[in-house]
């Protein structure tokens, strides 16, 4: 599996535009030296009645997992720098509504340290500021972890 035609990519991109989201979130991690990580994810939402559609979607995009929520909805979620970058690159040419999110997400993900390289405090703060911009594109309402919170945390630990 995992072979996706151009028609399927266009269809999946349209589905993401309408019933999905691309997210970059600042997540607090008590066990991290820098206190925060940037979590990249793509989520497709669908009624549990159409769960099999999400199974088909996962067979095409490979990465991620599907879960049923308590409200009758199901989600197919892809998490992580590499898988999210890969899927965005596949879908970006076909996106209409989420073209800006795709562009900003790729810019941020391209600046993430690769395997073996550590995240530096200055880099985390810079990426946190980019993540703030991203949140504006997604109309985030309940967001409490911002670049300001990350900055204060890093300064309190004398890392910035």
PDB file of C-alpha atoms in Angstrom:
ATOM      1  CA  UNK A   1       0.000   0.000   0.000  1.00  0.00           C
ATOM      2  CA  UNK A   2       0.965   3.657   0.161  1.00  0.00           C
ATOM      3  CA  UNK A   3       0.880   4.227  -3.599  1.00  0.00           C
ATOM      4  CA  UNK A   4      -1.109   7.403  -4.165  1.00  0.00           C
ATOM      5  CA  UNK A   5      -2.233   8.739  -7.540  1.00  0.00           C
ATOM      6  CA  UNK A   6      -2.360  12.460  -8.354  1.00  0.00           C
ATOM      7  CA  UNK A   7      -6.168  12.256  -8.339  1.00  0.00           C
ATOM      8  CA  UNK A   8      -6.091  10.716  -4.866  1.00  0.00           C
ATOM      9  CA  UNK A   9      -3.663  13.383  -3.632  1.00  0.00           C
ATOM     10  CA  UNK A  10      -5.969  16.113  -4.949  1.00  0.00           C
ATOM     11  CA  UNK A  11      -8.945  14.428  -3.275  1.00  0.00           C
ATOM     12  CA  UNK A  12      -7.096  14.003   0.045  1.00  0.00           C
ATOM     13  CA  UNK A  13      -5.930  17.638  -0.082  1.00  0.00           C
ATOM     14  CA  UNK A  14      -9.526  18.747  -0.581  1.00  0.00           C
ATOM     15  CA  UNK A  15     -10.553  16.624   2.381  1.00  0.00           C
ATOM     16  CA  UNK A  16      -7.798  18.199   4.501  1.00  0.00           C
ATOM     17  CA  UNK A  17      -8.933  21.672   3.383  1.00  0.00           C
ATOM     18  CA  UNK A  18     -12.475  20.945   4.519  1.00  0.00           C
ATOM     19  CA  UNK A  19     -12.374  18.380   7.340  1.00  0.00           C
ATOM     20  CA  UNK A  20      -8.841  18.455   8.607  1.00  0.00           C
ATOM     21  CA  UNK A  21      -6.152  20.608  10.096  1.00  0.00           C
ATOM     22  CA  UNK A  22      -2.421  21.134  10.076  1.00  0.00           C
ATOM     23  CA  UNK A  23      -1.137  22.041  13.530  1.00  0.00           C
ATOM     24  CA  UNK A  24       2.051  23.203  15.155  1.00  0.00           C
ATOM     25  CA  UNK A  25       1.752  23.287  18.934  1.00  0.00           C
ATOM     26  CA  UNK A  26       4.068  24.257  21.743  1.00  0.00           C
ATOM     27  CA  UNK A  27       3.811  21.425  24.231  1.00  0.00           C
ATOM     28  CA  UNK A  28       5.177  21.622  27.786  1.00  0.00           C
ATOM     29  CA  UNK A  29       7.342  18.629  28.733  1.00  0.00           C
ATOM     30  CA  UNK A  30       8.454  18.478  32.370  1.00  0.00           C
ATOM     31  CA  UNK A  31      11.232  16.030  31.420  1.00  0.00           C
ATOM     32  CA  UNK A  32      12.732  18.265  28.705  1.00  0.00           C
ATOM     33  CA  UNK A  33      15.710  20.498  29.509  1.00  0.00           C
ATOM     34  CA  UNK A  34      14.171  23.289  27.402  1.00  0.00           C
ATOM     35  CA  UNK A  35      10.700  22.639  28.869  1.00  0.00           C
ATOM     36  CA  UNK A  36       8.858  22.718  25.539  1.00  0.00           C
ATOM     37  CA  UNK A  37       8.728  20.898  22.248  1.00  0.00           C
ATOM     38  CA  UNK A  38       7.099  21.788  18.961  1.00  0.00           C
ATOM     39  CA  UNK A  39       4.594  19.098  17.996  1.00  0.00           C
ATOM     40  CA  UNK A  40       3.602  18.921  14.363  1.00  0.00           C
ATOM     41  CA  UNK A  41       0.432  17.098  13.412  1.00  0.00           C
ATOM     42  CA  UNK A  42      -2.114  16.658  10.672  1.00  0.00           C
ATOM     43  CA  UNK A  43      -5.597  15.529  11.666  1.00  0.00           C
ATOM     44  CA  UNK A  44      -8.478  14.379   9.470  1.00  0.00           C
ATOM     45  CA  UNK A  45     -11.942  14.335  11.116  1.00  0.00           C
ATOM     46  CA  UNK A  46     -14.888  12.169  10.117  1.00  0.00           C
ATOM     47  CA  UNK A  47     -18.048  10.706  11.600  1.00  0.00           C
ATOM     48  CA  UNK A  48     -17.479   7.224  13.042  1.00  0.00           C
ATOM     49  CA  UNK A  49     -19.998   5.998  10.441  1.00  0.00           C
ATOM     50  CA  UNK A  50     -17.264   6.615   7.860  1.00  0.00           C
ATOM     51  CA  UNK A  51     -14.426   5.071   9.888  1.00  0.00           C
ATOM     52  CA  UNK A  52     -13.500   2.886   6.886  1.00  0.00           C
ATOM     53  CA  UNK A  53     -12.763   6.031   4.891  1.00  0.00           C
ATOM     54  CA  UNK A  54     -10.091   6.954   7.472  1.00  0.00           C
ATOM     55  CA  UNK A  55      -8.704   3.403   7.193  1.00  0.00           C
ATOM     56  CA  UNK A  56      -8.419   3.923   3.418  1.00  0.00           C
ATOM     57  CA  UNK A  57      -6.761   7.301   4.006  1.00  0.00           C
ATOM     58  CA  UNK A  58      -4.205   5.747   6.369  1.00  0.00           C
ATOM     59  CA  UNK A  59      -3.497   3.015   3.788  1.00  0.00           C
ATOM     60  CA  UNK A  60      -2.537   5.822   1.381  1.00  0.00           C
ATOM     61  CA  UNK A  61      -0.575   8.087   3.766  1.00  0.00           C
ATOM     62  CA  UNK A  62       0.862   5.235   5.909  1.00  0.00           C
ATOM     63  CA  UNK A  63       1.925   7.125   9.061  1.00  0.00           C
ATOM     64  CA  UNK A  64      -0.291   7.898  12.031  1.00  0.00           C
ATOM     65  CA  UNK A  65      -3.188   6.327  13.888  1.00  0.00           C
ATOM     66  CA  UNK A  66      -6.989   6.382  13.917  1.00  0.00           C
ATOM     67  CA  UNK A  67      -9.093   6.766  17.052  1.00  0.00           C
ATOM     68  CA  UNK A  68     -12.771   7.026  17.880  1.00  0.00           C
ATOM     69  CA  UNK A  69     -13.721   9.980  20.059  1.00  0.00           C
ATOM     70  CA  UNK A  70     -16.523  10.012  22.626  1.00  0.00           C
ATOM     71  CA  UNK A  71     -18.621  12.414  20.541  1.00  0.00           C
ATOM     72  CA  UNK A  72     -19.279  10.119  17.579  1.00  0.00           C
ATOM     73  CA  UNK A  73     -16.341  11.453  15.571  1.00  0.00           C
ATOM     74  CA  UNK A  74     -13.206   9.611  14.486  1.00  0.00           C
ATOM     75  CA  UNK A  75      -9.800  11.158  13.828  1.00  0.00           C
ATOM     76  CA  UNK A  76      -6.869  10.066  11.734  1.00  0.00           C
ATOM     77  CA  UNK A  77      -3.786  11.748  13.203  1.00  0.00           C
ATOM     78  CA  UNK A  78      -0.252  11.963  11.829  1.00  0.00           C
ATOM     79  CA  UNK A  79       2.325  13.288  14.314  1.00  0.00           C
ATOM     80  CA  UNK A  80       6.027  14.083  14.027  1.00  0.00           C
ATOM     81  CA  UNK A  81       8.387  16.275  12.051  1.00  0.00           C
ATOM     82  CA  UNK A  82       9.286  13.781   9.309  1.00  0.00           C
ATOM     83  CA  UNK A  83       5.856  12.220   8.646  1.00  0.00           C
ATOM     84  CA  UNK A  84       4.054  15.585   8.754  1.00  0.00           C
ATOM     85  CA  UNK A  85       6.635  17.172   6.411  1.00  0.00           C
ATOM     86  CA  UNK A  86       6.310  14.246   4.005  1.00  0.00           C
ATOM     87  CA  UNK A  87       2.494  14.435   3.873  1.00  0.00           C
ATOM     88  CA  UNK A  88       2.428  18.230   3.555  1.00  0.00           C
ATOM     89  CA  UNK A  89       4.875  18.038   0.627  1.00  0.00           C
ATOM     90  CA  UNK A  90       2.605  15.471  -1.057  1.00  0.00           C
ATOM     91  CA  UNK A  91      -0.580  17.511  -0.574  1.00  0.00           C
ATOM     92  CA  UNK A  92       0.691  21.116  -0.819  1.00  0.00           C
ATOM     93  CA  UNK A  93       0.324  21.462  -4.623  1.00  0.00           C
ATOM     94  CA  UNK A  94      -3.387  20.605  -4.311  1.00  0.00           C
ATOM     95  CA  UNK A  95      -4.325  22.551  -1.153  1.00  0.00           C
ATOM     96  CA  UNK A  96      -6.513  25.633  -1.542  1.00  0.00           C
ATOM     97  CA  UNK A  97      -7.667  26.807   1.917  1.00  0.00           C
ATOM     98  CA  UNK A  98      -4.672  25.526   3.888  1.00  0.00           C
ATOM     99  CA  UNK A  99      -1.918  26.599   1.495  1.00  0.00           C
ATOM    100  CA  UNK A 100      -0.553  29.201   3.991  1.00  0.00           C
ATOM    101  CA  UNK A 101      -0.550  26.712   6.877  1.00  0.00           C
ATOM    102  CA  UNK A 102       1.318  24.206   4.711  1.00  0.00           C
ATOM    103  CA  UNK A 103       3.910  26.820   3.726  1.00  0.00           C
ATOM    104  CA  UNK A 104       4.528  28.046   7.298  1.00  0.00           C
ATOM    105  CA  UNK A 105       4.547  24.494   8.698  1.00  0.00           C
ATOM    106  CA  UNK A 106       7.208  23.424   6.187  1.00  0.00           C
ATOM    107  CA  UNK A 107       9.308  26.510   6.980  1.00  0.00           C
ATOM    108  CA  UNK A 108       9.217  25.674  10.708  1.00  0.00           C
ATOM    109  CA  UNK A 109       9.731  21.926  10.229  1.00  0.00           C
ATOM    110  CA  UNK A 110      12.709  22.536   7.923  1.00  0.00           C
ATOM    111  CA  UNK A 111      14.395  24.462  10.769  1.00  0.00           C
ATOM    112  CA  UNK A 112      13.893  21.643  13.303  1.00  0.00           C
ATOM    113  CA  UNK A 113      17.121  19.897  14.297  1.00  0.00           C
ATOM    114  CA  UNK A 114      17.522  16.557  12.544  1.00  0.00           C
ATOM    115  CA  UNK A 115      18.464  13.209  14.009  1.00  0.00           C
ATOM    116  CA  UNK A 116      21.136  13.482  16.684  1.00  0.00           C
ATOM    117  CA  UNK A 117      21.210  17.301  16.708  1.00  0.00           C
ATOM    118  CA  UNK A 118      19.949  18.982  19.845  1.00  0.00           C
ATOM    119  CA  UNK A 119      17.465  21.821  19.906  1.00  0.00           C
ATOM    120  CA  UNK A 120      19.219  25.005  21.003  1.00  0.00           C
ATOM    121  CA  UNK A 121      17.349  27.478  23.259  1.00  0.00           C
ATOM    122  CA  UNK A 122      17.597  30.291  20.660  1.00  0.00           C
ATOM    123  CA  UNK A 123      16.265  27.981  17.939  1.00  0.00           C
ATOM    124  CA  UNK A 124      13.364  26.859  20.129  1.00  0.00           C
ATOM    125  CA  UNK A 125      12.437  30.480  20.865  1.00  0.00           C
ATOM    126  CA  UNK A 126      12.658  31.425  17.171  1.00  0.00           C
ATOM    127  CA  UNK A 127      10.476  28.449  16.187  1.00  0.00           C
ATOM    128  CA  UNK A 128       8.050  29.243  19.031  1.00  0.00           C
ATOM    129  CA  UNK A 129       7.536  32.717  17.496  1.00  0.00           C
ATOM    130  CA  UNK A 130       6.820  31.095  14.116  1.00  0.00           C
ATOM    131  CA  UNK A 131       4.388  28.741  15.839  1.00  0.00           C
ATOM    132  CA  UNK A 132       2.542  31.796  17.234  1.00  0.00           C
ATOM    133  CA  UNK A 133       2.007  33.022  13.654  1.00  0.00           C
ATOM    134  CA  UNK A 134       0.769  29.590  12.700  1.00  0.00           C
ATOM    135  CA  UNK A 135      -1.809  29.626  15.501  1.00  0.00           C
ATOM    136  CA  UNK A 136      -3.270  32.838  14.049  1.00  0.00           C
ATOM    137  CA  UNK A 137      -3.849  31.051  10.733  1.00  0.00           C
ATOM    138  CA  UNK A 138      -5.764  28.298  12.561  1.00  0.00           C
ATOM    139  CA  UNK A 139      -7.903  30.582  14.754  1.00  0.00           C
ATOM    140  CA  UNK A 140      -6.594  28.942  17.963  1.00  0.00           C
ATOM    141  CA  UNK A 141      -8.775  30.021  20.857  1.00  0.00           C
ATOM    142  CA  UNK A 142      -7.606  28.193  23.980  1.00  0.00           C
ATOM    143  CA  UNK A 143      -3.879  28.440  23.352  1.00  0.00           C
ATOM    144  CA  UNK A 144      -1.835  29.098  26.509  1.00  0.00           C
ATOM    145  CA  UNK A 145       1.645  27.986  25.422  1.00  0.00           C
ATOM    146  CA  UNK A 146       3.040  30.870  23.401  1.00  0.00           C
ATOM    147  CA  UNK A 147       6.527  32.057  22.481  1.00  0.00           C
ATOM    148  CA  UNK A 148       6.302  34.475  25.437  1.00  0.00           C
ATOM    149  CA  UNK A 149       5.729  31.558  27.848  1.00  0.00           C
ATOM    150  CA  UNK A 150       8.657  29.673  26.272  1.00  0.00           C
ATOM    151  CA  UNK A 151      10.848  32.794  26.493  1.00  0.00           C
ATOM    152  CA  UNK A 152      10.057  33.268  30.207  1.00  0.00           C
ATOM    153  CA  UNK A 153      10.724  29.585  30.914  1.00  0.00           C
ATOM    154  CA  UNK A 154      14.100  29.652  29.104  1.00  0.00           C
ATOM    155  CA  UNK A 155      15.113  32.906  30.862  1.00  0.00           C
ATOM    156  CA  UNK A 156      14.085  31.520  34.270  1.00  0.00           C
ATOM    157  CA  UNK A 157      16.487  28.607  33.616  1.00  0.00           C
ATOM    158  CA  UNK A 158      19.213  31.019  32.340  1.00  0.00           C
ATOM    159  CA  UNK A 159      19.111  29.315  28.940  1.00  0.00           C
ATOM    160  CA  UNK A 160      18.271  32.450  26.950  1.00  0.00           C
TER     161      UNK A 160
END
